[in-house]
Every structure is written in C-alpha cells, then in structure tokens.
Amino acid sequence: MKTKPGSLFFKSVLRFSLFWLFGEMEITLQDMRLVVMQDVTKFFRGNDLNRGRDSRRTIEG
C-alpha cells in the first residue's frame, strides 16, 4: 500500500499544527519547509523500508 503525496503533505501539516498547539517548538516558515522536505525525501527513499510502518516515530529523534 503506497502513500499518496497529498496525504503525506496533510500528515506533515497535521504534525506541525500539533507541535504548534503544544508549544514544543517555535515554528518558522523555514522550519516547516525543512520538515516537509524531510518527509518527501523520506517517502521517496524509504518507501520500501517503511512500508506499513508509522513514519512519525523516526522524525522525533
């Protein structure tokens, strides 16, 4: 089962709004773009490795 890029972007935005709500990080536009790019490259590189796995675990480190 492959993840659609649209839902991947939605997950990134959702994750960031949660971060903002809990005040865990100060969000700038650059930070947001950086994390979205991280998600996109992770999606293309590790799609076979992370199949069926939740990608939220890997970004918090």
XYZ file of C-alpha atoms in Angstrom, residues 40-49:
10
model
C 9.213 13.962 0.991
C 12.760 12.622 0.794
C 11.955 10.006 3.431
C 8.921 8.992 1.408
C 10.931 8.506 -1.763
C 13.993 6.899 -0.175
C 12.483 4.684 2.496
C 9.191 3.764 0.903
C 10.104 0.082 0.678
C 11.694 0.021 4.123
